[in-house]
């Protein structure tokens, strides 16, 4: 008998309360960890099992998976970790996705008819822990974008953490500390030989492979599962969620690919990462041009998933985008095709930044990459030194009070008008605070005097310019965010060859500065950017510029990648196009043509074009079937921002409908939302906005289960 999505002939049967988490990557796992941290409260809510008034739903049939997980939750996941016990008592409660839900008392069950059970459904076709992006099966050439010491999914409460608001801190090791614990025998984590070899030499300053990060995230996942209280059962479903139905005041149904019956839950959390999208109008036109003229066009997508086989050896390839997607592309098309690097002869082992100057030895299989973008330069290199001394007191000019003030105004938020002046003042404040306190010999007067005068000045005004000029004699020590954002604005080169030399000089200078602690005000600005990003998230969708600016300054590639870029440029494998890159399809030439403001009149023709970036956010064009179905089946049931993001209530990430009403049972966290935070990971000691957001959702789920408490819980 066929079963429609909204009705069923099945008899009524009791079921425990349930939460479905769609997405098993870092955000989904982080949410499980916060549920575990709220264990006592959640178990108290779960003991009050009952059904929402008038709600009815199907009992979830078991979901077959090709490789079901049968990890015994509560069993040791590898020795002692920082901030945690050596092991947790074994309490089997994680079942594979093919486990059969049933009644009776759960392990360690309570006094309720259902044993105090709470069911967590985790839905993702990719392995729990890393999800799609951090999956274990990917090229070993791809690195993380942060040093191992700066990567964690935990927060020790050392800064910005309010225990009453954010719950108990969840201390745990960073990626570097995790590797150290494995080496010291404090953790027993089974690893493939190549990952064990990487752990053996990993330091806090290493840029680990993404495959090692996948292993770390898998361990974090198992740790979170082991910390769940008795009676909480986690069911893993290695399938795609394709539809979400259910009334606002009743049980929700999550429909899975190739499965007849849905999962039934009291609440659903969409923990989705960056989403693929169908091409937009311009991308479709460029793709159609390629088909007509037998060219190659690769639209925006996650580079590790791109099919690069169509790019031939020696082929001229235009690359539009100079951020992290380009770096991945560069690696896969050079080292990934057999090219190698060696130290430059006569360089004495010292090059720009923290490492030797390199030469590239091509394999002969590389295409020629012509790369450009709006800025025309790569993202700034990761900073190559650690913080010492006094931290800047944040927030100062852009904190929760200022965000609330912006939101109280009866008008749509305009980032440039309402927030950017405050952001500029905050970043200037941390920059000059560091300069005065760590490098006083390059300043005039006292910090106290400067701080008082700075607070009274308006951003962009003559008074502030005069204050900075008098207190900071060297222009190189002054913060110029406009110049930082567009370093090639108004700069032209006499020839394409001159541009190559000019950009190599620019990248070299950037590497030197980013590894020199004498410019530690750059690190202060980095910390300021992290703090500001968490505040900006509360403003909703403010357009793409801010996120791009943040990524350019704070989320650039490791220094070694830029040293490789220099070697590839000298070898002629990578060639720079310049700023304000424009690409057109020339039917007369049967080619793509690029021009740039940096070399007026110069044209580059190519037979391939790669969009080196992720797709722009778009619910309407999303390839995520669940999200797209929500939008298409009930356009008023899901608010989408002008920038294509899913609108959520900032305080608890509940989905908003067309009228701005928060859905009582649906939540969304992560990149596709207008409350996205800077990263899924936590930089130790910085307040971890992602962890705090996960905790806010965990609290909201707790309250929901408590409010649902009735004498009996039924499903149909």
XYZ file of C-alpha atoms in Angstrom:
716
model
C 0.000 0.000 0.000
C 1.356 3.424 -0.865
C 1.593 5.933 1.912
C 1.112 9.629 1.274
C 3.363 12.115 3.031
C 0.599 13.431 5.277
C -1.484 10.366 6.115
C -0.942 6.760 7.117
C -3.058 3.671 7.781
C -0.680 2.579 10.544
C -2.186 2.122 14.026
C -1.412 4.582 16.758
C 1.652 3.630 18.772
C 3.616 5.368 21.530
C 7.022 6.828 20.702
C 9.681 8.718 22.628
C 10.421 12.378 21.872
C 12.783 12.822 18.933
C 15.008 15.444 17.327
C 16.254 15.168 13.741
C 19.554 16.807 12.802
C 20.065 17.047 9.042
C 23.803 17.369 8.441
C 26.539 15.298 10.099
C 29.399 17.746 9.560
C 31.043 19.931 12.215
C 27.906 21.951 12.971
C 25.687 18.905 13.394
C 28.283 17.188 15.553
C 28.796 20.401 17.509
C 25.076 20.472 18.268
C 25.217 16.904 19.574
C 28.119 17.957 21.798
C 26.092 20.817 23.259
C 23.134 18.492 23.812
C 25.535 16.271 25.728
C 26.796 19.285 27.716
C 23.177 20.008 28.669
C 22.708 16.351 29.558
C 20.965 16.697 32.901
C 18.504 19.281 31.616
C 17.782 17.369 28.438
C 17.195 14.137 30.331
C 14.832 15.976 32.644
C 12.905 17.146 29.592
C 13.005 13.705 28.006
C 11.542 12.162 31.167
C 8.449 14.278 30.584
C 7.658 12.480 27.345
C 4.429 13.513 25.697
C 2.970 14.470 22.365
C 2.243 17.989 21.145
C -1.423 18.784 21.393
C -3.216 17.175 18.496
C -0.018 15.841 16.940
C 0.142 12.502 15.210
C 2.851 10.882 13.158
C 4.234 7.577 11.902
C 6.585 5.409 13.824
C 9.860 5.666 11.915
C 10.662 2.457 10.102
C 14.334 1.478 10.146
C 16.419 3.040 7.401
C 18.826 0.706 5.604
C 22.334 1.978 4.970
C 25.162 0.373 3.093
C 27.551 0.735 6.031
C 25.564 1.201 9.248
C 27.341 2.595 12.263
C 27.388 0.357 15.331
C 29.660 2.354 17.633
C 28.875 1.645 21.246
C 28.088 5.029 22.678
C 29.440 5.535 26.115
C 32.331 3.204 25.469
C 35.794 4.730 25.599
C 36.761 6.573 22.444
C 40.407 6.634 23.286
C 41.872 7.335 26.681
C 42.048 10.647 28.482
C 41.555 13.978 26.778
C 42.072 17.483 28.080
C 39.083 18.583 30.086
C 37.534 15.095 30.132
C 37.742 11.821 32.040
C 39.862 8.904 30.930
C 36.713 7.141 29.832
C 32.977 7.161 30.263
C 31.033 4.144 31.543
C 29.711 2.061 28.661
C 26.062 2.805 27.951
C 25.086 1.447 24.527
C 22.719 3.930 22.950
C 24.075 4.664 19.475
C 22.357 2.411 16.982
C 22.935 1.992 13.311
C 20.455 3.460 10.911
C 19.001 -0.022 10.422
C 18.215 -0.429 14.114
C 14.606 -1.053 15.024
C 13.046 1.469 17.368
C 11.027 -0.138 20.096
C 9.391 0.420 23.430
C 10.574 -0.567 26.853
C 13.152 0.938 29.096
C 16.267 2.397 27.538
C 19.614 1.661 29.166
C 19.629 3.459 32.457
C 16.035 4.432 31.794
C 13.927 6.634 33.996
C 10.506 6.150 35.554
C 8.423 7.094 32.508
C 6.594 4.487 30.368
C 9.274 4.897 27.728
C 12.277 4.630 30.000
C 13.209 8.326 29.814
C 14.279 7.937 26.197
C 15.120 10.655 23.732
C 15.913 9.787 20.126
C 18.352 11.848 18.056
C 18.279 11.205 14.308
C 21.454 12.223 12.442
C 20.892 12.386 8.686
C 23.674 12.725 6.102
C 24.932 10.556 3.228
C 28.490 11.412 4.290
C 30.318 10.045 7.357
C 29.450 11.613 10.737
C 32.064 14.029 11.988
C 33.526 15.492 8.827
C 30.441 15.457 6.652
C 30.952 16.285 2.997
C 33.743 18.870 3.118
C 35.870 17.092 5.712
C 35.227 13.595 4.430
C 38.120 11.130 4.733
C 38.277 10.290 1.023
C 39.876 13.289 -0.649
C 43.263 14.285 -1.989
C 46.064 14.189 0.600
C 47.426 17.339 -1.074
C 44.576 19.472 0.303
C 45.385 21.224 3.562
C 43.455 22.946 6.265
C 43.461 26.693 6.122
C 44.440 27.201 9.772
C 47.340 26.019 11.882
C 46.632 22.954 14.021
C 46.856 24.965 17.251
C 44.063 27.239 16.013
C 41.573 24.478 15.204
C 39.132 23.169 17.788
C 35.451 22.404 18.137
C 35.519 23.062 21.875
C 35.411 26.170 24.004
C 37.032 26.335 27.402
C 35.099 29.424 28.453
C 38.237 31.540 28.580
C 36.775 34.520 26.732
C 33.292 35.756 25.970
C 31.625 32.745 27.549
C 28.664 33.267 29.871
C 27.993 30.020 31.743
C 24.463 31.087 32.656
C 23.678 31.942 29.030
C 25.905 29.480 27.172
C 25.827 26.502 29.501
C 28.799 24.584 30.848
C 31.932 25.028 28.724
C 32.970 21.918 26.846
C 36.720 21.717 27.188
C 38.648 19.508 24.826
C 41.821 19.333 22.786
C 42.626 21.395 19.747
C 43.767 19.487 16.684
C 47.388 19.999 17.760
C 46.701 18.857 21.349
C 44.776 15.843 20.056
C 47.802 14.786 18.021
C 50.043 15.374 21.042
C 47.785 13.186 23.212
C 47.942 10.409 20.616
C 51.751 10.596 20.507
C 51.929 10.540 24.300
C 49.643 7.513 24.555
C 46.902 9.431 26.356
C 44.531 8.751 23.475
C 44.154 5.535 21.528
C 42.776 6.530 18.127
C 43.056 4.039 15.246
C 44.531 5.835 12.223
C 45.531 4.843 8.712
C 49.339 4.618 8.322
C 49.632 7.893 6.385
C 47.610 9.740 9.039
C 49.616 8.180 11.864
C 52.762 9.408 10.127
C 51.284 12.897 9.909
C 50.352 12.880 13.604
C 53.902 11.852 14.477
C 55.325 15.146 13.179
C 52.357 17.517 13.637
C 53.026 20.708 15.605
C 50.810 23.603 16.552
C 52.112 25.540 13.547
C 51.438 22.767 11.024
C 48.721 23.113 8.399
C 47.261 19.628 8.651
C 45.721 17.744 5.764
C 41.961 17.755 5.513
C 42.035 13.994 5.843
C 43.631 14.317 9.283
C 41.022 16.897 10.245
C 38.411 14.361 9.178
C 39.873 11.849 11.635
C 39.874 14.490 14.397
C 36.222 15.327 13.700
C 35.296 11.654 13.738
C 36.924 11.384 17.170
C 35.019 14.490 18.317
C 31.795 12.899 17.102
C 32.464 9.675 19.002
C 33.385 11.694 22.102
C 30.120 13.644 21.879
C 28.134 10.426 21.494
C 29.897 8.886 24.497
C 28.945 11.921 26.589
C 25.215 11.639 25.879
C 23.273 10.544 28.962
C 21.742 7.124 29.388
C 18.418 6.957 27.623
C 19.449 9.173 24.727
C 19.638 7.101 21.557
C 21.398 8.328 18.430
C 20.313 6.835 15.105
C 22.525 7.497 12.099
C 20.912 7.590 8.650
C 23.414 7.616 5.767
C 20.914 9.043 3.300
C 19.911 12.407 1.899
C 16.978 14.234 3.422
C 14.758 15.320 0.530
C 11.637 16.770 2.132
C 10.337 18.177 5.394
C 6.626 18.267 6.225
C 4.438 18.665 9.276
C 2.265 21.303 10.968
C 3.686 24.125 13.059
C 2.116 22.678 16.204
C 2.774 18.994 15.573
C 5.244 16.302 14.703
C 7.640 16.897 11.822
C 8.383 14.339 9.113
C 11.794 14.125 7.469
C 11.625 12.205 4.189
C 14.762 10.391 3.094
C 15.974 9.436 -0.352
C 14.875 5.915 -1.389
C 12.919 5.340 1.798
C 9.139 5.034 1.837
C 8.354 6.171 5.360
C 9.656 9.348 6.989
C 11.515 9.933 10.199
C 9.241 11.468 12.798
C 10.558 14.137 15.140
C 9.346 16.856 17.469
C 11.956 19.247 16.096
C 14.259 19.388 13.087
C 17.604 21.173 12.842
C 19.074 21.840 9.402
C 22.834 21.857 9.990
C 23.736 22.358 6.341
C 27.100 23.463 5.038
C 27.830 25.299 1.796
C 25.297 24.154 -0.787
C 25.611 23.418 -4.474
C 23.390 25.458 -6.779
C 22.100 25.325 -10.318
C 23.875 27.834 -12.603
C 22.460 31.356 -12.749
C 21.615 33.106 -16.025
C 25.166 34.266 -16.777
C 26.651 30.897 -15.870
C 24.168 29.100 -18.132
C 25.084 31.415 -20.998
C 28.804 30.808 -20.499
C 28.204 27.065 -20.332
C 26.101 27.123 -23.503
C 28.846 29.099 -25.270
C 31.340 26.414 -24.263
C 29.093 23.686 -25.650
C 28.671 25.498 -28.999
C 32.400 26.156 -29.442
C 33.789 22.984 -27.846
C 35.320 24.859 -24.939
C 35.427 23.998 -21.244
C 33.435 25.850 -18.603
C 33.443 24.888 -14.914
C 30.808 26.803 -12.909
C 31.157 27.688 -9.215
C 31.416 24.631 -6.984
C 33.495 23.072 -4.231
C 36.859 22.555 -5.943
C 37.523 19.119 -4.437
C 34.373 17.907 -6.217
C 35.236 19.442 -9.608
C 36.033 17.188 -12.551
C 39.305 18.727 -13.743
C 40.087 16.098 -16.370
C 38.784 18.364 -19.143
C 41.642 20.832 -18.512
C 44.414 19.674 -20.831
C 48.204 20.007 -20.522
C 49.358 23.387 -21.789
C 45.799 24.619 -22.308
C 45.237 28.318 -21.495
C 42.652 28.421 -18.688
C 41.037 31.579 -17.325
C 40.414 31.377 -13.592
C 38.028 33.915 -12.116
C 38.571 34.098 -8.365
C 41.771 34.411 -6.280
C 40.652 33.010 -2.936
C 40.843 29.607 -1.324
C 39.035 27.815 -4.151
C 41.805 28.977 -6.471
C 44.463 27.651 -4.105
C 42.836 24.199 -4.159
C 42.608 24.354 -7.950
C 46.258 25.387 -8.199
C 47.345 22.452 -6.020
C 45.281 19.828 -7.823
C 46.432 20.952 -11.286
C 50.146 21.112 -10.386
C 51.245 18.760 -7.588
C 48.118 16.751 -8.291
C 49.455 16.133 -11.809
C 52.950 15.156 -10.776
C 54.727 18.500 -10.443
C 57.169 18.985 -7.585
C 58.876 21.797 -5.653
C 62.493 22.160 -4.622
C 64.495 24.790 -2.772
C 65.831 27.463 -5.089
C 69.579 27.031 -5.622
C 71.626 29.726 -3.963
C 68.740 30.921 -1.801
C 70.426 29.709 1.388
C 67.225 28.014 2.555
C 65.519 31.317 3.256
C 62.688 32.795 1.248
C 59.851 35.189 1.981
C 57.989 34.287 5.137
C 58.785 31.266 7.251
C 60.354 28.963 4.668
C 62.671 28.604 1.695
C 62.306 30.127 -1.737
C 60.963 27.471 -4.084
C 61.315 26.466 -7.702
C 58.675 24.432 -9.480
C 59.535 21.402 -11.572
C 56.618 20.777 -13.927
C 55.449 17.353 -15.009
C 54.312 18.620 -18.398
C 50.682 17.773 -17.621
C 49.732 21.193 -16.213
C 47.466 23.683 -17.984
C 48.438 27.383 -17.899
C 46.319 29.255 -15.362
C 45.480 32.926 -15.974
C 44.030 34.101 -12.661
C 42.343 37.369 -11.765
C 39.555 38.790 -9.639
C 38.013 42.037 -8.463
C 41.021 42.787 -6.260
C 43.483 41.067 -8.576
C 45.598 39.722 -5.693
C 45.428 36.554 -3.552
C 43.987 36.587 -0.055
C 46.466 37.688 2.598
C 48.658 34.899 3.946
C 47.924 33.388 7.313
C 49.819 35.119 10.097
C 52.979 33.261 11.048
C 53.492 34.142 14.730
C 51.657 33.886 18.043
C 50.069 36.508 20.240
C 51.963 37.760 23.275
C 51.053 40.360 25.847
C 47.829 42.176 26.593
C 44.719 41.309 24.581
C 42.690 44.188 23.146
C 39.566 44.841 25.228
C 36.664 43.811 23.012
C 34.005 44.765 22.197
C 34.597 48.492 22.461
C 32.690 50.285 19.689
C 30.747 47.445 18.076
C 29.170 45.025 20.505
C 25.716 43.694 21.408
C 24.430 47.143 22.391
C 25.355 48.661 19.030
C 23.853 45.703 17.149
C 20.619 46.063 19.114
C 20.564 49.779 18.359
C 20.915 49.112 14.618
C 18.098 46.560 14.714
C 15.778 48.912 16.603
C 15.762 51.373 13.728
C 12.635 51.132 11.624
C 14.392 50.464 8.341
C 16.249 47.634 6.596
C 19.852 47.251 7.710
C 22.313 48.853 5.307
C 25.748 47.526 6.256
C 27.706 50.388 4.694
C 25.580 52.998 6.431
C 24.629 51.344 9.731
C 27.499 49.019 10.647
C 30.642 49.641 8.615
C 31.575 52.919 10.370
C 31.354 51.120 13.727
C 33.328 48.153 12.396
C 36.032 50.482 11.097
C 36.275 52.159 14.467
C 36.495 48.820 16.275
C 39.245 47.524 13.995
C 41.140 50.802 14.241
C 40.852 50.627 18.010
C 42.432 47.159 18.286
C 45.112 48.076 15.735
C 46.263 51.162 17.630
C 45.851 49.522 21.023
C 48.366 46.916 19.934
C 50.698 49.469 18.390
C 50.780 51.595 21.569
C 51.089 48.664 23.987
C 53.487 46.380 22.061
C 55.443 48.858 19.891
C 55.408 52.145 21.825
C 58.637 53.323 20.154
C 56.599 53.813 16.949
C 53.983 56.015 18.610
C 53.845 59.488 20.147
C 52.121 60.133 23.473
C 50.318 57.750 25.799
C 47.686 55.166 24.959
C 45.293 56.660 27.520
C 45.421 60.059 25.801
C 45.060 58.535 22.347
C 42.174 56.282 23.405
C 40.205 59.203 24.829
C 40.703 61.318 21.720
C 40.021 58.370 19.392
C 36.682 57.623 21.073
C 35.530 61.175 20.398
C 36.390 61.157 16.672
C 34.116 60.232 13.807
C 35.301 57.602 11.366
C 36.555 59.125 8.134
C 36.706 62.627 9.537
C 39.592 65.080 9.361
C 39.896 65.079 13.154
C 40.616 61.343 13.261
C 43.106 61.586 10.390
C 44.961 64.380 12.194
C 44.972 62.431 15.478
C 46.444 59.324 13.838
C 49.000 61.309 11.837
C 50.272 63.016 14.990
C 50.379 59.868 17.121
C 51.680 57.410 14.495
C 54.485 59.037 12.467
C 55.095 56.228 9.962
C 52.235 55.869 7.423
C 53.053 52.144 7.187
C 51.895 51.786 10.804
C 48.502 53.385 10.160
C 45.429 51.300 9.408
C 43.967 52.000 5.958
C 41.139 49.525 5.399
C 40.252 50.944 1.991
C 43.770 50.434 0.731
C 43.899 46.980 2.275
C 40.704 46.023 0.481
C 41.759 47.243 -2.966
C 45.579 47.293 -3.162
C 45.626 47.641 -6.971
C 43.006 50.382 -7.190
C 44.335 53.072 -9.525
C 47.533 51.095 -10.202
C 48.373 50.252 -13.818
C 51.266 48.381 -15.395
C 52.933 49.018 -18.733
C 52.726 45.410 -19.850
C 51.564 41.939 -18.916
C 55.167 41.067 -17.969
C 55.394 44.100 -15.691
C 52.196 43.011 -13.951
C 53.720 39.585 -13.258
C 56.775 41.145 -11.638
C 54.682 43.658 -9.710
C 52.400 41.010 -8.232
C 55.304 38.781 -7.294
C 56.748 41.724 -5.378
C 53.360 42.309 -3.719
C 52.998 38.653 -2.639
C 56.598 38.570 -1.388
C 56.059 41.698 0.704
C 52.839 40.258 2.116
C 54.574 37.025 3.124
C 57.368 38.929 4.862
C 55.004 41.192 6.778
C 52.598 38.410 7.781
C 55.465 36.505 9.406
C 57.026 39.501 11.179
C 55.858 40.079 14.801
C 57.028 43.680 14.481
C 53.717 44.108 12.637
C 51.674 42.375 15.337
C 48.970 45.028 14.995
C 47.930 42.879 11.989
C 47.233 40.033 14.415
C 45.228 42.421 16.597
C 43.101 43.322 13.573
C 42.655 39.613 12.868
C 41.320 39.063 16.396
C 39.146 42.133 15.984
C 37.716 40.710 12.761
C 36.796 37.480 14.546
C 35.016 39.416 17.284
C 33.248 41.699 14.831
C 32.099 38.809 12.652
C 30.225 37.336 15.598
C 28.432 40.651 16.123
C 27.652 41.183 12.434
C 25.950 37.782 12.334
C 23.189 39.286 14.474
C 22.312 41.803 11.744
C 21.034 39.161 9.326
C 21.744 39.272 5.603
C 23.912 42.326 4.983
C 25.115 41.351 1.515
C 28.245 39.559 0.310
C 30.821 42.349 0.638
C 31.515 41.970 4.342
C 32.024 38.210 4.206
C 34.385 38.627 1.250
C 36.354 41.347 3.042
C 36.605 39.220 6.183
C 37.789 36.184 4.221
C 40.355 38.239 2.304
C 41.971 39.591 5.487
C 41.376 36.820 8.009
C 40.904 33.584 6.080
C 43.703 33.537 3.549
C 45.940 30.619 2.554
C 48.885 29.212 4.510
C 52.151 31.004 3.812
C 53.676 27.955 2.081
C 50.892 28.065 -0.508
C 51.853 31.609 -1.492
C 55.504 30.592 -1.752
C 54.313 27.875 -4.128
C 52.306 30.474 -6.039
C 55.459 32.545 -6.501
C 57.320 29.500 -7.845
C 54.471 28.695 -10.249
C 54.454 32.299 -11.442
C 58.182 32.229 -12.123
C 57.701 28.926 -13.995
C 54.942 30.428 -16.157
C 52.338 27.901 -14.990
C 50.335 30.654 -13.243
C 49.974 34.080 -14.839
C 48.264 37.051 -13.247
C 45.472 38.903 -15.077
C 45.026 41.771 -12.600
C 42.247 43.675 -10.863
C 38.664 44.214 -12.045
C 38.956 41.169 -14.269
C 36.245 41.014 -16.925
C 35.453 37.885 -18.961
C 33.446 37.850 -22.182
C 32.538 35.134 -24.655
C 33.803 36.116 -28.110
C 31.862 34.190 -30.778
C 34.078 35.497 -33.584
C 37.174 34.054 -31.910
C 35.397 31.055 -30.416
C 37.102 31.734 -27.104
C 36.764 33.336 -23.713
C 38.506 36.708 -23.463
C 39.700 38.377 -20.258
C 40.687 41.988 -19.689
C 41.793 43.873 -16.608
C 42.095 47.440 -15.371
C 45.655 46.644 -14.302
C 47.002 46.404 -17.883
C 44.797 48.596 -20.095
C 44.342 47.197 -23.582
C 45.776 43.765 -22.831
C 43.611 40.729 -23.687
C 43.962 37.091 -22.704
C 42.238 34.444 -24.840
C 41.536 30.981 -23.463
C 39.654 27.838 -24.353
C 38.587 27.134 -20.764
C 37.059 29.182 -17.962
C 36.920 28.111 -14.313
C 34.849 29.975 -11.714
C 37.058 29.478 -8.658
C 34.513 30.135 -5.944
C 31.556 28.607 -4.200
C 28.108 29.255 -5.680
C 26.331 32.369 -4.509
C 23.680 31.576 -1.889
C 20.332 30.804 -3.498
C 17.487 28.804 -2.019
C 15.624 28.960 -5.337
C 18.591 27.442 -7.230
C 19.852 25.185 -4.452
C 20.557 21.570 -5.297
C 19.650 20.628 -1.742
C 16.310 18.943 -2.366
C 14.921 19.488 1.117
C 15.615 23.198 1.206
C 14.393 23.725 -2.326
C 11.198 21.766 -1.640
C 10.494 23.894 1.434
C 10.762 26.986 -0.721
C 8.785 25.706 -3.708
C 5.959 23.950 -1.856
C 5.253 26.816 0.504
C 7.001 30.060 -0.533
C 5.461 31.887 2.439
C 6.613 29.208 4.851
C 10.306 29.998 4.453
C 11.694 33.515 4.439
C 14.580 33.972 2.039
C 16.676 37.113 2.265
C 17.460 39.302 -0.772
C 20.923 37.733 -0.768
C 19.515 34.212 -1.059
C 20.073 33.148 2.560
C 17.630 31.320 4.802
C 16.298 33.756 7.394
C 16.443 32.607 11.015
C 15.789 34.213 14.370
C 19.236 35.226 15.648
C 18.741 34.212 19.270
C 17.847 30.556 18.621
C 18.181 29.931 14.842
C 14.495 29.129 14.347
C 13.376 29.328 10.721
C 11.320 32.409 9.888
C 8.309 32.331 7.590
C 7.243 34.970 5.075
C 5.561 36.976 7.828
C 8.648 36.854 10.034
C 7.184 34.336 12.481
C 9.674 31.841 13.958
C 8.765 28.208 13.383
C 8.383 26.467 16.747
C 9.884 23.187 15.525
C 12.330 23.993 12.713
C 15.841 25.383 13.086
C 18.775 26.053 10.760
C 22.450 26.718 11.465
C 25.451 27.156 9.227
C 26.498 28.721 5.945
C 23.107 28.965 4.158
C 21.563 31.093 6.939
C 21.636 34.807 7.635
C 23.028 34.123 11.128
C 26.141 32.310 9.928
C 29.269 32.636 12.006
C 32.826 32.931 10.745
C 33.647 29.220 10.897
C 32.363 25.884 12.120
C 35.505 25.571 14.225
C 36.573 27.428 17.329
C 39.857 29.260 17.651
C 40.840 28.412 21.235
C 40.304 31.227 23.705
C 38.240 33.483 21.424
C 34.683 32.827 22.577
C 33.690 30.385 19.809
C 30.536 31.910 18.256
C 29.696 28.577 16.576
C 29.731 26.775 19.932
C 27.567 29.465 21.541
C 25.091 29.296 18.668
C 24.925 25.518 18.967
C 24.234 25.887 22.669
C 21.431 28.370 22.008
C 19.779 25.837 19.705
C 20.263 23.062 22.288
C 18.550 25.261 24.895
C 15.669 25.955 22.534
C 15.236 22.239 21.888
C 15.228 21.608 25.629
C 12.523 24.203 26.167
C 10.475 22.772 23.317
C 10.552 19.256 24.761
C 9.623 20.630 28.173
C 6.660 22.559 26.750
C 5.524 19.430 24.901
C 5.315 17.468 28.156
C 1.943 15.683 28.449
C 0.733 12.496 30.205
C 1.295 10.416 27.059
C 3.095 10.680 23.749
C 1.445 9.128 20.720
C 2.302 8.827 17.050
C 0.209 7.565 14.210
